[in-house]
Amino acid sequence: VDRDRALGFAEGLLSLPTAPFMEDLPLDHVVSFADDRPRLSRHQDGAGNVVVRYDGEGADTTRPLVLVAHLDHPGFAVDEVVDDTATLTFHGGLGVAHALPGSPLHFFRRGHVDPIGEGVLTAADGTDGRLTGGTARITVGGADAAGFAMWGFAGYGVDDGRIVGRVCDDLLGAAAVLATLDEVARQAPPGVAVWGLFTRAEEVGFLGALAAIRLGVVPVGASILSLECSKALPDAPQGGGVIVRVGDRMSIFEPGLTEALRRAAEGAGVGDQRAVPYQRKLMDGGSCEATAFHASGYRASGLALPLGNYHNAADEGPESGIAPEHVLVDDYLAEIALLTHLACDRSLLEPDTSAPPPWLTERTAAAMELLVEPAGHVEDW
Ligand SMILES: [Zn+2]
């Protein structure tokens, strides 16, 4: 994986502001990405989700590998602006204890990359401990009553081997999909169909993914992979590699597809390094779009990047307020290497299961030899 290229895809997306229902700029970015590459096609569904397709020569397009990432991030809708006071509704999951008065905000107009104003949170509202909205004082510029607000951090930076920004979840997942599609389009392997599905409004209950399912955007024979940034856990730390996900807080994923991911990780290394760094884990700090597809009858699993300051909640605790999210560059590169390897080799995705795995045959033979009396003593029963 070319590090500079991979980081270029991250910078391109993370620099764009977004919030649930306000994903215009990252959606436009994905559309331009597809339009710049003749081997890719794209389609926007009735809900505004974008599908980018690579259909290799002779590929079965009823059974694509579909890489799903969402383009929103928890943030505020601006409801009303009176003089220097903005009233806000928060969309997404964040503990209200983290929303300390004085926390910095940037105000955005839809379709504009740069903020039109800055301010600070003056009061936060919550229900059951979750942030639902609040009020803010505008200190610089203005706010647009049809616009949105994000925590006042830079969109993208690299610091000490980490990608740091106001949004990693899930623009960085989307960047990994772009990097993979870019590589697949260059290599142009025959016989594989690899699609990216870029969804809206995941943070308010997978709404974009559920609409895409209802609209029939993805064929029932597809293999679905959710690419997420997921709260790092003591047992699933940053720096441990990309996470091959066995499930999330709501469901356990399709074991065969999770196994395909493990095998892809094992074979995706370069040079002496046969495997890319990976960890096989249940990430139950949140739920992801694989659960939406799985519950709807699809073959679904996922990968996750271990995330610091999940949903901008400072890892040090509520008294530390809000903070930029971050992901280790090496974990991100491992994810792209795994995905590219998987995407270019159809046999990894649907392994031949007609024969038992070699270890099973060997150990069963050992069991019979060591534990069962000499031949002839095994009786039918
Ligand atoms: Zn999230």
PDB file of C-alpha atoms in Angstrom, residues 33 71 131 159 188 200 255 261 279 347-348 353:
ATOM      1  CA  PHE A  33     -13.850  10.180  -7.479  1.00  0.00           C
ATOM      2  CA  LEU A  71     -20.476   9.646   5.358  1.00  0.00           C
ATOM      3  CA  LEU A 131     -26.662  14.878  24.364  1.00  0.00           C
ATOM      4  CA  ASP A 159       0.631  13.708  14.197  1.00  0.00           C
ATOM      5  CA  ALA A 188      -8.588  -4.280 -13.335  1.00  0.00           C
ATOM      6  CA  ARG A 200     -26.126   8.716   4.874  1.00  0.00           C
ATOM      7  CA  PRO A 255     -18.821 -16.748  10.182  1.00  0.00           C
ATOM      8  CA  LEU A 261     -11.404 -11.657   6.135  1.00  0.00           C
ATOM      9  CA  GLN A 279      -6.931  -8.740  15.434  1.00  0.00           C
ATOM     10  CA  SER A 347     -11.664 -17.473  -4.272  1.00  0.00           C
ATOM     11  CA  LEU A 348     -10.963 -15.809  -0.905  1.00  0.00           C
ATOM     12  CA  THR A 353     -15.995 -25.803   1.341  1.00  0.00           C
TER      13      THR A 353
END
